[in-house]
Amino acid sequence: MTKLKQLYKKLTPLLLFASLLASGTSFASFFDRWPEIPSPPESKVAWVAQNMTQNGVPMKIQNFSSRLGVKEITGYYMSTWTKGNGQKPVINEAGEWTVVGKIDGGYLLTVQAKRTKNGSGSEGFLAVSTLLASAKSDSIRSDTSFPRLPGTKMLSDTRSMDAGRFGKTLMMKNNHSVRSNASFYMSNLKSKGWSIDPTTAEVQRLSGKSTYLYFSRDNESISMTITRIEHKIGSSIIVNINNTSA
């Protein structure tokens, strides 16, 4: 597998998850110097995150929708990025997605497209990431300050700073039950000055399949979804942390 294809393999899960992101660290001055991906033809484009990091890798992500099909969108980028000097683009299939990418200096430009549900066009993501940061390590450089039960594995650490709002989205899993995780966070965060939403305080009465917790402290908030992993022992945990004073 080539170095570029290895990078695509690492970035594709992020792009699939991009629509869920709501959080990260500011790299404003650094992002200002980044190359831009031209908008696809006959499309609507909107920002998902302008200042974001994924597992320590700074990124910028936009989503798009177009009346054109996937082949027309990917063909546009294959043609546009083939012109001129520099490394030529490559194209790969990843499930229902078609991914086109190109290395531009110290950056990786990626376009990911799929057919819309009604089949009337295509939709997807445009992403720019730092190539050198992506290639440094296969390990997840995650937040070690957020509390977790022993044996918890960090799957993803995403950070962003947009419109003065700082946030993080952490994805974790462990072999503990939903109830054990919920009890741990209710006790741990309460001891650190966080207040729990009273509507989530009766978590111990739940069936054990999933629960939602919400905590607040000054200008900060933590929302947490804990779900039992089907057919396996353990739980998955998604945490969104936001701070409007950063």
Tab-separated table of C-alpha atoms in Angstrom, residues 5-229:
chain	number	residue	atom	x	y	z
A	5	LYS	CA	-3.323	5.331	0.130
A	6	GLN	CA	-2.395	4.752	3.782
A	7	LEU	CA	-3.275	8.379	4.482
A	8	TYR	CA	-6.632	7.993	2.730
A	9	LYS	CA	-7.369	4.955	4.852
A	10	LYS	CA	-6.747	7.030	7.964
A	11	LEU	CA	-8.804	10.017	6.787
A	12	THR	CA	-11.858	8.225	5.362
A	13	PRO	CA	-13.400	7.330	8.766
A	14	LEU	CA	-13.150	10.993	9.768
A	15	LEU	CA	-14.991	12.168	6.666
A	16	LEU	CA	-17.744	9.621	7.230
A	17	PHE	CA	-18.112	11.030	10.754
A	18	ALA	CA	-17.777	14.687	9.803
A	19	SER	CA	-21.499	15.414	9.852
A	20	LEU	CA	-21.548	14.531	13.579
A	21	LEU	CA	-18.756	16.853	14.592
A	22	ALA	CA	-19.464	19.801	16.773
A	23	SER	CA	-16.174	20.453	18.459
A	24	GLY	CA	-11.549	21.247	18.905
A	25	THR	CA	-8.200	23.498	19.098
A	26	SER	CA	-7.598	26.785	17.295
A	27	PHE	CA	-4.988	26.912	14.550
A	28	ALA	CA	-6.322	30.124	12.994
A	29	SER	CA	-3.097	31.700	11.781
A	30	PHE	CA	-1.847	28.346	10.523
A	31	PHE	CA	-5.051	27.574	8.629
A	32	ASP	CA	-4.950	30.948	6.859
A	33	ARG	CA	-2.012	29.737	4.760
A	34	TRP	CA	-3.612	26.498	3.604
A	35	PRO	CA	-4.441	25.676	-0.035
A	36	GLU	CA	-8.088	25.673	-1.026
A	37	ILE	CA	-10.050	22.975	-2.821
A	38	PRO	CA	-12.165	24.461	-5.647
A	39	SER	CA	-15.891	23.939	-5.173
A	40	PRO	CA	-17.359	21.186	-7.343
A	41	PRO	CA	-19.454	22.398	-10.306
A	42	GLU	CA	-23.181	23.007	-9.873
A	43	SER	CA	-23.052	22.447	-6.125
A	44	LYS	CA	-23.772	24.006	-2.757
A	45	VAL	CA	-20.848	24.054	-0.320
A	46	ALA	CA	-20.841	24.745	3.426
A	47	TRP	CA	-18.268	24.565	6.191
A	48	VAL	CA	-18.268	21.656	8.613
A	49	ALA	CA	-15.186	22.941	10.477
A	50	GLN	CA	-12.619	25.584	9.511
A	51	ASN	CA	-10.249	25.002	12.446
A	52	MET	CA	-10.216	21.377	13.486
A	53	THR	CA	-7.850	18.610	14.550
A	54	GLN	CA	-8.429	14.883	14.259
A	55	ASN	CA	-6.156	12.745	16.445
A	56	GLY	CA	-3.606	15.559	16.467
A	57	VAL	CA	-3.798	16.274	12.719
A	58	PRO	CA	-5.020	19.824	11.781
A	59	MET	CA	-7.775	19.766	9.154
A	60	LYS	CA	-10.418	21.849	7.370
A	61	ILE	CA	-13.633	20.201	6.160
A	62	GLN	CA	-16.537	21.326	3.969
A	63	ASN	CA	-19.560	19.379	2.790
A	64	PHE	CA	-21.261	19.705	-0.581
A	65	SER	CA	-24.341	18.627	-2.490
A	66	SER	CA	-24.644	18.667	-6.273
A	67	ARG	CA	-27.119	17.674	-8.965
A	68	LEU	CA	-24.182	16.092	-10.813
A	69	GLY	CA	-23.357	12.420	-10.347
A	70	VAL	CA	-20.376	10.966	-8.523
A	71	LYS	CA	-18.484	10.228	-11.752
A	72	GLU	CA	-18.905	13.817	-12.920
A	73	ILE	CA	-17.712	15.227	-9.581
A	74	THR	CA	-14.704	12.944	-9.252
A	75	GLY	CA	-13.939	13.377	-12.965
A	76	TYR	CA	-13.844	17.137	-12.460
A	77	TYR	CA	-11.169	16.845	-9.772
A	78	MET	CA	-9.168	14.195	-11.628
A	79	SER	CA	-9.055	16.565	-14.619
A	80	THR	CA	-8.432	19.764	-12.640
A	81	TRP	CA	-5.720	18.294	-10.427
A	82	THR	CA	-3.975	16.529	-13.329
A	83	LYS	CA	-3.182	19.851	-15.020
A	84	GLY	CA	0.147	21.510	-14.289
A	85	ASN	CA	3.144	20.201	-12.404
A	86	GLY	CA	3.257	18.298	-9.165
A	87	GLN	CA	1.999	14.928	-8.050
A	88	LYS	CA	-1.010	13.621	-9.951
A	89	PRO	CA	-4.259	12.767	-8.157
A	90	VAL	CA	-5.323	9.214	-7.341
A	91	ILE	CA	-8.806	7.760	-6.987
A	92	ASN	CA	-10.018	4.989	-4.673
A	93	GLU	CA	-13.282	3.289	-3.723
A	94	ALA	CA	-14.237	3.053	-0.031
A	95	GLY	CA	-17.603	1.331	0.280
A	96	GLU	CA	-20.281	3.646	-1.096
A	97	TRP	CA	-17.756	6.490	-1.297
A	98	THR	CA	-15.392	7.457	-4.106
A	99	VAL	CA	-12.307	9.301	-2.845
A	100	VAL	CA	-10.026	11.507	-4.963
A	101	GLY	CA	-6.868	12.905	-3.417
A	102	LYS	CA	-3.789	14.878	-4.252
A	103	ILE	CA	-0.664	15.923	-2.364
A	104	ASP	CA	-0.009	19.666	-2.623
A	105	GLY	CA	3.245	20.613	-0.933
A	106	GLY	CA	2.848	19.767	2.733
A	107	TYR	CA	-0.902	19.179	2.459
A	108	LEU	CA	-3.259	16.385	1.477
A	109	LEU	CA	-6.354	17.466	-0.486
A	110	THR	CA	-9.231	14.983	-0.416
A	111	VAL	CA	-12.647	14.890	-2.083
A	112	GLN	CA	-15.090	12.218	-0.965
A	113	ALA	CA	-18.367	11.739	-2.847
A	114	LYS	CA	-21.319	9.363	-2.861
A	115	ARG	CA	-24.699	9.131	-4.568
A	116	THR	CA	-27.590	10.861	-2.775
A	117	LYS	CA	-30.319	8.669	-1.272
A	118	ASN	CA	-32.851	9.689	-3.929
A	119	GLY	CA	-30.283	9.180	-6.681
A	120	SER	CA	-30.729	12.689	-8.068
A	121	GLY	CA	-27.093	13.753	-7.626
A	122	SER	CA	-24.166	13.451	-5.261
A	123	GLU	CA	-22.992	14.661	-1.880
A	124	GLY	CA	-19.808	14.477	0.107
A	125	PHE	CA	-16.895	16.262	1.730
A	126	LEU	CA	-13.868	18.367	0.803
A	127	ALA	CA	-10.963	18.107	3.240
A	128	VAL	CA	-7.483	19.583	3.580
A	129	SER	CA	-5.049	18.164	6.142
A	130	THR	CA	-1.394	18.599	6.975
A	131	LEU	CA	0.545	15.837	5.272
A	132	LEU	CA	3.559	15.869	7.592
A	133	ALA	CA	1.409	15.706	10.703
A	134	SER	CA	-0.624	12.876	9.194
A	135	ALA	CA	2.459	10.820	8.448
A	136	LYS	CA	4.256	11.243	11.763
A	137	SER	CA	2.508	8.510	13.682
A	138	ASP	CA	-0.239	5.920	13.456
A	139	SER	CA	-1.057	6.440	17.126
A	140	ILE	CA	-3.905	8.661	18.324
A	141	ARG	CA	-2.557	11.745	20.057
A	142	SER	CA	-5.508	12.216	22.373
A	143	ASP	CA	-6.580	14.191	25.406
A	144	THR	CA	-5.263	12.385	28.480
A	145	SER	CA	-6.899	14.835	30.908
A	146	PHE	CA	-10.476	13.647	30.399
A	147	PRO	CA	-11.374	11.020	33.022
A	148	ARG	CA	-12.057	7.439	31.995
A	149	LEU	CA	-12.380	4.017	33.551
A	150	PRO	CA	-9.376	1.636	33.483
A	151	GLY	CA	-9.023	-0.174	30.173
A	152	THR	CA	-10.781	2.532	28.150
A	153	LYS	CA	-9.449	2.888	24.603
A	154	MET	CA	-9.520	6.223	22.788
A	155	LEU	CA	-10.826	5.760	19.226
A	156	SER	CA	-10.927	9.376	18.087
A	157	ASP	CA	-10.083	12.854	19.400
A	158	THR	CA	-11.498	15.707	17.304
A	159	ARG	CA	-11.087	19.421	18.132
A	160	SER	CA	-12.258	22.654	16.524
A	161	MET	CA	-12.510	26.406	17.027
A	162	ASP	CA	-15.232	28.165	15.057
A	163	ALA	CA	-16.954	31.493	15.791
A	164	GLY	CA	-15.271	31.748	19.185
A	165	ARG	CA	-16.518	28.334	20.272
A	166	PHE	CA	-13.986	25.741	21.357
A	167	GLY	CA	-14.923	22.102	21.578
A	168	LYS	CA	-13.844	18.492	21.469
A	169	THR	CA	-15.496	15.250	20.441
A	170	LEU	CA	-14.035	12.121	22.008
A	171	MET	CA	-14.962	8.600	20.939
A	172	MET	CA	-13.995	5.806	23.341
A	173	LYS	CA	-14.856	2.216	24.205
A	174	ASN	CA	-14.231	-0.121	27.133
A	175	ASN	CA	-15.357	-3.431	28.619
A	176	HIS	CA	-17.494	-1.834	31.340
A	177	SER	CA	-21.305	-1.731	31.352
A	178	VAL	CA	-23.348	1.352	30.479
A	179	ARG	CA	-24.386	1.662	34.130
A	180	SER	CA	-20.787	1.423	35.394
A	181	ASN	CA	-19.627	4.111	32.955
A	182	ALA	CA	-22.556	6.384	33.807
A	183	SER	CA	-22.013	5.997	37.557
A	184	PHE	CA	-18.306	6.732	37.141
A	185	TYR	CA	-18.851	9.960	35.202
A	186	MET	CA	-21.661	11.161	37.437
A	187	SER	CA	-19.413	10.742	40.482
A	188	ASN	CA	-16.136	11.896	38.923
A	189	LEU	CA	-17.426	15.015	37.189
A	190	LYS	CA	-19.575	16.023	40.158
A	191	SER	CA	-16.456	15.943	42.361
A	192	LYS	CA	-14.817	18.384	39.918
A	193	GLY	CA	-17.585	20.969	40.152
A	194	TRP	CA	-19.786	19.873	37.244
A	195	SER	CA	-23.564	19.933	37.653
A	196	ILE	CA	-25.606	17.163	36.063
A	197	ASP	CA	-28.884	17.849	34.329
A	198	PRO	CA	-31.578	16.520	36.707
A	199	THR	CA	-33.406	14.808	33.841
A	200	THR	CA	-30.396	12.519	33.370
A	201	ALA	CA	-29.801	11.863	37.066
A	202	GLU	CA	-32.028	8.747	37.101
A	203	VAL	CA	-29.648	6.837	34.849
A	204	GLN	CA	-29.505	3.863	37.229
A	205	ARG	CA	-33.130	3.055	36.367
A	206	LEU	CA	-32.402	2.589	32.657
A	207	SER	CA	-32.410	-0.809	30.969
A	208	GLY	CA	-28.668	-0.710	30.475
A	209	LYS	CA	-28.648	-0.452	26.677
A	210	SER	CA	-27.837	3.268	26.433
A	211	THR	CA	-28.027	6.560	28.279
A	212	TYR	CA	-27.459	10.268	27.722
A	213	LEU	CA	-25.792	12.535	30.289
A	214	TYR	CA	-25.440	16.314	30.273
A	215	PHE	CA	-23.137	18.317	32.575
A	216	SER	CA	-22.470	22.046	32.879
A	217	ARG	CA	-19.962	24.282	34.663
A	218	ASP	CA	-19.691	28.048	34.105
A	219	ASN	CA	-19.354	28.470	30.294
A	220	GLU	CA	-18.588	24.803	29.692
A	221	SER	CA	-20.821	21.873	28.862
A	222	ILE	CA	-20.354	18.144	28.421
A	223	SER	CA	-22.876	15.930	26.640
A	224	MET	CA	-22.252	12.216	26.701
A	225	THR	CA	-23.884	9.228	25.034
A	226	ILE	CA	-23.021	5.787	26.407
A	227	THR	CA	-24.232	2.775	24.426
A	228	ARG	CA	-23.874	-0.941	24.955
A	229	ILE	CA	-21.853	-2.625	22.209
